[in-house]
Amino acid sequence: MKSVLLWALLLLTPAVQAAGDAEAGQAVFSKNCGGCHKVGPGAQAAFGPELNGVIGRTAGSTSDYSYSAEMKNSGIVWTPEKIAAFVEGPSDVVPGTKMRLWWFGNEQKMADLLKYLESHP
Ligand code: HEC
């Protein structure tokens, strides 16, 4: 019996860790992204482009922001995985981008952040 429970725990733990929480993600966003990006009703370009609906959006496609040519021509369609990679190393994903960021979060914070972005279609 004990070993069955242990197995159940082992199997469940990774799923629990990978699940993001949008509410927790709001704090991650405001600390790490909010200085340059806005989301939510009426969000507009700031130092960086607004991020409403960024998941599924073509890179460099909002109309009120002046992107780098590299971002505009990257041909990326933003998925959660692409965004995570871009946040972890902006110029690894888009060489020449003007986004500068040093990410010190962990996997859980990233999952929360992505859920938060997902909650702003
Ligand atoms: C210091 C300012 C700054 C911070 C902090 C920052 N960004 Fe950016 N971000 C930018 C700029 C500037 C661009 C435009 C890059 C370009 O045109 O090359 C950008 C572009 C982006 C894009 C592409 C959007 C599009 O319309 O194609 C995504 C996605 C993005 N940022 C996500 C994030 C996330 C998520 C965070 C927080 C973890 C973050 N950024 C933090 C400045 C910032």
PDB file of C-alpha atoms and ligand atoms in Angstrom:
ATOM      1  CA  MET A   1       0.000   0.000   0.000  1.00  0.00           C
ATOM      2  CA  LYS A   2       2.709   2.426   1.003  1.00  0.00           C
ATOM      3  CA  SER A   3       4.636   1.824  -2.190  1.00  0.00           C
ATOM      4  CA  VAL A   4       1.546   2.413  -4.277  1.00  0.00           C
ATOM      5  CA  LEU A   5       1.109   5.801  -2.646  1.00  0.00           C
ATOM      6  CA  LEU A   6       4.741   6.616  -3.208  1.00  0.00           C
ATOM      7  CA  TRP A   7       4.422   5.787  -6.881  1.00  0.00           C
ATOM      8  CA  ALA A   8       1.308   7.893  -7.149  1.00  0.00           C
ATOM      9  CA  LEU A   9       3.211  10.829  -5.653  1.00  0.00           C
ATOM     10  CA  LEU A  10       6.164  10.342  -7.941  1.00  0.00           C
ATOM     11  CA  LEU A  11       3.901  10.250 -10.949  1.00  0.00           C
ATOM     12  CA  LEU A  12       1.878  13.284  -9.913  1.00  0.00           C
ATOM     13  CA  THR A  13       4.674  15.618  -8.854  1.00  0.00           C
ATOM     14  CA  PRO A  14       6.014  16.625 -12.281  1.00  0.00           C
ATOM     15  CA  ALA A  15       2.523  17.391 -13.585  1.00  0.00           C
ATOM     16  CA  VAL A  16       1.874  19.621 -10.596  1.00  0.00           C
ATOM     17  CA  GLN A  17       5.146  21.498 -11.054  1.00  0.00           C
ATOM     18  CA  ALA A  18       4.605  22.065 -14.758  1.00  0.00           C
ATOM     19  CA  ALA A  19       1.150  23.572 -14.288  1.00  0.00           C
ATOM     20  CA  GLY A  20       1.223  27.338 -14.275  1.00  0.00           C
ATOM     21  CA  ASP A  21      -0.912  29.648 -12.177  1.00  0.00           C
ATOM     22  CA  ALA A  22      -2.054  32.851 -13.858  1.00  0.00           C
ATOM     23  CA  GLU A  23      -2.490  34.724 -10.594  1.00  0.00           C
ATOM     24  CA  ALA A  24       1.060  33.963  -9.478  1.00  0.00           C
ATOM     25  CA  GLY A  25       2.150  34.841 -12.987  1.00  0.00           C
ATOM     26  CA  GLN A  26       0.865  38.378 -12.605  1.00  0.00           C
ATOM     27  CA  ALA A  27       3.538  39.087  -9.983  1.00  0.00           C
ATOM     28  CA  VAL A  28       6.198  37.461 -12.166  1.00  0.00           C
ATOM     29  CA  PHE A  29       5.075  39.629 -15.076  1.00  0.00           C
ATOM     30  CA  SER A  30       5.069  42.898 -13.188  1.00  0.00           C
ATOM     31  CA  LYS A  31       8.487  42.235 -11.708  1.00  0.00           C
ATOM     32  CA  ASN A  32      10.212  40.940 -14.860  1.00  0.00           C
ATOM     33  CA  CYS A  33       8.304  42.334 -17.835  1.00  0.00           C
ATOM     34  CA  GLY A  34       6.000  45.115 -16.604  1.00  0.00           C
ATOM     35  CA  GLY A  35       8.698  47.787 -16.729  1.00  0.00           C
ATOM     36  CA  CYS A  36       8.672  47.546 -20.512  1.00  0.00           C
ATOM     37  CA  HIS A  37       5.464  45.713 -21.495  1.00  0.00           C
ATOM     38  CA  LYS A  38       1.761  46.240 -20.810  1.00  0.00           C
ATOM     39  CA  VAL A  39      -1.075  43.702 -20.975  1.00  0.00           C
ATOM     40  CA  GLY A  40      -4.760  43.931 -20.170  1.00  0.00           C
ATOM     41  CA  PRO A  41      -7.616  46.084 -21.423  1.00  0.00           C
ATOM     42  CA  GLY A  42      -6.421  49.074 -23.400  1.00  0.00           C
ATOM     43  CA  ALA A  43      -2.756  48.102 -23.160  1.00  0.00           C
ATOM     44  CA  GLN A  44      -0.558  50.059 -25.558  1.00  0.00           C
ATOM     45  CA  ALA A  45       3.037  49.992 -26.634  1.00  0.00           C
ATOM     46  CA  ALA A  46       5.463  51.220 -23.975  1.00  0.00           C
ATOM     47  CA  PHE A  47       9.206  50.683 -24.051  1.00  0.00           C
ATOM     48  CA  GLY A  48       8.262  47.317 -25.564  1.00  0.00           C
ATOM     49  CA  PRO A  49       5.173  46.212 -27.523  1.00  0.00           C
ATOM     50  CA  GLU A  50       1.920  45.393 -25.705  1.00  0.00           C
ATOM     51  CA  LEU A  51       1.525  41.670 -25.102  1.00  0.00           C
ATOM     52  CA  ASN A  52      -2.227  41.040 -25.325  1.00  0.00           C
ATOM     53  CA  GLY A  53      -2.772  37.945 -27.419  1.00  0.00           C
ATOM     54  CA  VAL A  54       0.958  37.431 -27.839  1.00  0.00           C
ATOM     55  CA  ILE A  55       0.540  33.644 -27.832  1.00  0.00           C
ATOM     56  CA  GLY A  56      -0.303  32.792 -31.416  1.00  0.00           C
ATOM     57  CA  ARG A  57       0.735  36.233 -32.665  1.00  0.00           C
ATOM     58  CA  THR A  58       3.271  36.759 -35.435  1.00  0.00           C
ATOM     59  CA  ALA A  59       6.413  38.436 -34.081  1.00  0.00           C
ATOM     60  CA  GLY A  60       6.720  42.124 -34.805  1.00  0.00           C
ATOM     61  CA  SER A  61       3.079  42.554 -35.781  1.00  0.00           C
ATOM     62  CA  THR A  62       1.482  45.106 -33.435  1.00  0.00           C
ATOM     63  CA  SER A  63       0.757  48.364 -35.244  1.00  0.00           C
ATOM     64  CA  ASP A  64       1.692  50.890 -32.562  1.00  0.00           C
ATOM     65  CA  TYR A  65       5.264  49.765 -31.923  1.00  0.00           C
ATOM     66  CA  SER A  66       8.501  50.306 -33.786  1.00  0.00           C
ATOM     67  CA  TYR A  67      10.265  46.926 -33.805  1.00  0.00           C
ATOM     68  CA  SER A  68      13.819  46.104 -34.725  1.00  0.00           C
ATOM     69  CA  ALA A  69      14.115  44.864 -38.311  1.00  0.00           C
ATOM     70  CA  GLU A  70      15.387  41.579 -36.865  1.00  0.00           C
ATOM     71  CA  MET A  71      12.183  41.048 -34.884  1.00  0.00           C
ATOM     72  CA  LYS A  72       9.968  42.106 -37.770  1.00  0.00           C
ATOM     73  CA  ASN A  73      11.703  39.710 -40.151  1.00  0.00           C
ATOM     74  CA  SER A  74      12.118  36.801 -37.722  1.00  0.00           C
ATOM     75  CA  GLY A  75       9.099  34.918 -39.081  1.00  0.00           C
ATOM     76  CA  ILE A  76       8.334  33.636 -35.562  1.00  0.00           C
ATOM     77  CA  VAL A  77       4.822  32.812 -34.414  1.00  0.00           C
ATOM     78  CA  TRP A  78       4.888  33.053 -30.621  1.00  0.00           C
ATOM     79  CA  THR A  79       4.141  29.807 -28.786  1.00  0.00           C
ATOM     80  CA  PRO A  80       4.641  29.343 -25.027  1.00  0.00           C
ATOM     81  CA  GLU A  81       7.862  27.429 -25.774  1.00  0.00           C
ATOM     82  CA  LYS A  82       9.201  30.177 -28.053  1.00  0.00           C
ATOM     83  CA  ILE A  83       8.381  32.872 -25.533  1.00  0.00           C
ATOM     84  CA  ALA A  84      10.149  30.923 -22.769  1.00  0.00           C
ATOM     85  CA  ALA A  85      13.244  30.527 -24.927  1.00  0.00           C
ATOM     86  CA  PHE A  86      13.160  34.227 -25.903  1.00  0.00           C
ATOM     87  CA  VAL A  87      12.862  35.325 -22.262  1.00  0.00           C
ATOM     88  CA  GLU A  88      15.750  33.067 -21.251  1.00  0.00           C
ATOM     89  CA  GLY A  89      17.977  34.336 -24.055  1.00  0.00           C
ATOM     90  CA  PRO A  90      16.469  37.060 -26.252  1.00  0.00           C
ATOM     91  CA  SER A  91      19.338  37.293 -28.736  1.00  0.00           C
ATOM     92  CA  ASP A  92      19.700  33.500 -28.956  1.00  0.00           C
ATOM     93  CA  VAL A  93      16.199  33.370 -30.419  1.00  0.00           C
ATOM     94  CA  VAL A  94      16.191  36.675 -32.317  1.00  0.00           C
ATOM     95  CA  PRO A  95      19.780  37.765 -32.994  1.00  0.00           C
ATOM     96  CA  GLY A  96      19.878  41.573 -33.071  1.00  0.00           C
ATOM     97  CA  THR A  97      16.661  42.088 -31.069  1.00  0.00           C
ATOM     98  CA  LYS A  98      16.483  45.240 -28.977  1.00  0.00           C
ATOM     99  CA  MET A  99      15.013  43.379 -26.015  1.00  0.00           C
ATOM    100  CA  ARG A 100      17.611  43.080 -23.249  1.00  0.00           C
ATOM    101  CA  LEU A 101      16.677  40.836 -20.364  1.00  0.00           C
ATOM    102  CA  TRP A 102      18.347  38.756 -17.713  1.00  0.00           C
ATOM    103  CA  TRP A 103      15.914  36.130 -16.462  1.00  0.00           C
ATOM    104  CA  PHE A 104      16.518  34.785 -12.965  1.00  0.00           C
ATOM    105  CA  GLY A 105      13.243  32.900 -12.635  1.00  0.00           C
ATOM    106  CA  ASN A 106      12.810  29.136 -12.422  1.00  0.00           C
ATOM    107  CA  GLU A 107      10.620  26.684 -14.301  1.00  0.00           C
ATOM    108  CA  GLN A 108       7.613  27.280 -12.047  1.00  0.00           C
ATOM    109  CA  LYS A 109       7.827  31.056 -12.478  1.00  0.00           C
ATOM    110  CA  MET A 110       8.034  30.606 -16.236  1.00  0.00           C
ATOM    111  CA  ALA A 111       4.951  28.337 -16.229  1.00  0.00           C
ATOM    112  CA  ASP A 112       3.049  30.909 -14.138  1.00  0.00           C
ATOM    113  CA  LEU A 113       4.136  33.743 -16.424  1.00  0.00           C
ATOM    114  CA  LEU A 114       3.006  31.866 -19.540  1.00  0.00           C
ATOM    115  CA  LYS A 115      -0.386  31.127 -17.949  1.00  0.00           C
ATOM    116  CA  TYR A 116      -0.740  34.808 -17.156  1.00  0.00           C
ATOM    117  CA  LEU A 117       0.001  35.751 -20.762  1.00  0.00           C
ATOM    118  CA  GLU A 118      -2.439  33.075 -21.932  1.00  0.00           C
ATOM    119  CA  SER A 119      -5.115  34.693 -19.773  1.00  0.00           C
ATOM    120  CA  HIS A 120      -4.834  37.871 -21.885  1.00  0.00           C
ATOM    121  CA  PRO A 121      -5.874  36.688 -25.339  1.00  0.00           C
TER     122      PRO A 121
HETATM  123  C1  HEC B   1      14.064  46.238 -20.584  1.00  0.00           C
HETATM  124  C2  HEC B   1      12.799  46.201 -21.288  1.00  0.00           C
HETATM  125  C3  HEC B   1      12.143  44.842 -21.490  1.00  0.00           C
HETATM  126  C4  HEC B   1      11.836  43.898 -20.547  1.00  0.00           C
HETATM  127  C5  HEC B   1      12.122  43.945 -19.050  1.00  0.00           C
HETATM  128  C6  HEC B   1      11.145  42.830 -21.246  1.00  0.00           C
HETATM  129  N1  HEC B   1      11.034  43.128 -22.579  1.00  0.00           N
HETATM  130 FE1  HEC B   1      10.120  41.998 -24.025  1.00  0.00          FE
HETATM  131  N2  HEC B   1      10.602  43.376 -25.423  1.00  0.00           N
HETATM  132  C7  HEC B   1      11.298  44.558 -25.193  1.00  0.00           C
HETATM  133  C8  HEC B   1      11.525  45.239 -26.450  1.00  0.00           C
HETATM  134  C9  HEC B   1      12.259  46.564 -26.621  1.00  0.00           C
HETATM  135  C10 HEC B   1      10.943  44.414 -27.444  1.00  0.00           C
HETATM  136  C11 HEC B   1      10.953  44.666 -28.954  1.00  0.00           C
HETATM  137  C12 HEC B   1      12.154  43.879 -29.480  1.00  0.00           C
HETATM  138  C13 HEC B   1      12.513  44.130 -30.937  1.00  0.00           C
HETATM  139  O1  HEC B   1      11.780  44.845 -31.651  1.00  0.00           O
HETATM  140  O2  HEC B   1      13.573  43.615 -31.340  1.00  0.00           O
HETATM  141  C14 HEC B   1      10.360  43.265 -26.771  1.00  0.00           C
HETATM  142  C15 HEC B   1       9.666  42.237 -27.399  1.00  0.00           C
HETATM  143  C16 HEC B   1       9.088  41.173 -26.774  1.00  0.00           C
HETATM  144  C17 HEC B   1       8.323  40.137 -27.434  1.00  0.00           C
HETATM  145  C18 HEC B   1       7.959  40.079 -28.898  1.00  0.00           C
HETATM  146  C19 HEC B   1       6.593  40.741 -29.053  1.00  0.00           C
HETATM  147  C20 HEC B   1       6.082  40.885 -30.460  1.00  0.00           C
HETATM  148  O3  HEC B   1       5.127  41.663 -30.650  1.00  0.00           O
HETATM  149  O4  HEC B   1       6.588  40.223 -31.373  1.00  0.00           O
HETATM  150  C21 HEC B   1       7.931  39.261 -26.464  1.00  0.00           C
HETATM  151  C22 HEC B   1       7.112  38.002 -26.651  1.00  0.00           C
HETATM  152  C23 HEC B   1       8.455  39.736 -25.212  1.00  0.00           C
HETATM  153  N3  HEC B   1       9.147  40.900 -25.435  1.00  0.00           N
HETATM  154  C24 HEC B   1       8.237  39.134 -24.004  1.00  0.00           C
HETATM  155  C25 HEC B   1       8.750  39.582 -22.785  1.00  0.00           C
HETATM  156  C26 HEC B   1       8.483  38.944 -21.522  1.00  0.00           C
HETATM  157  C27 HEC B   1       7.581  37.743 -21.318  1.00  0.00           C
HETATM  158  C28 HEC B   1       9.180  39.639 -20.574  1.00  0.00           C
HETATM  159  C29 HEC B   1       9.308  39.341 -19.107  1.00  0.00           C
HETATM  160  C30 HEC B   1       9.807  38.047 -18.731  1.00  0.00           C
HETATM  161  C31 HEC B   1       9.855  40.738 -21.257  1.00  0.00           C
HETATM  162  N4  HEC B   1       9.569  40.662 -22.592  1.00  0.00           N
HETATM  163  C32 HEC B   1      10.655  41.686 -20.640  1.00  0.00           C
HETATM  164  C33 HEC B   1      11.720  45.034 -23.971  1.00  0.00           C
HETATM  165  C34 HEC B   1      11.631  44.362 -22.757  1.00  0.00           C
END
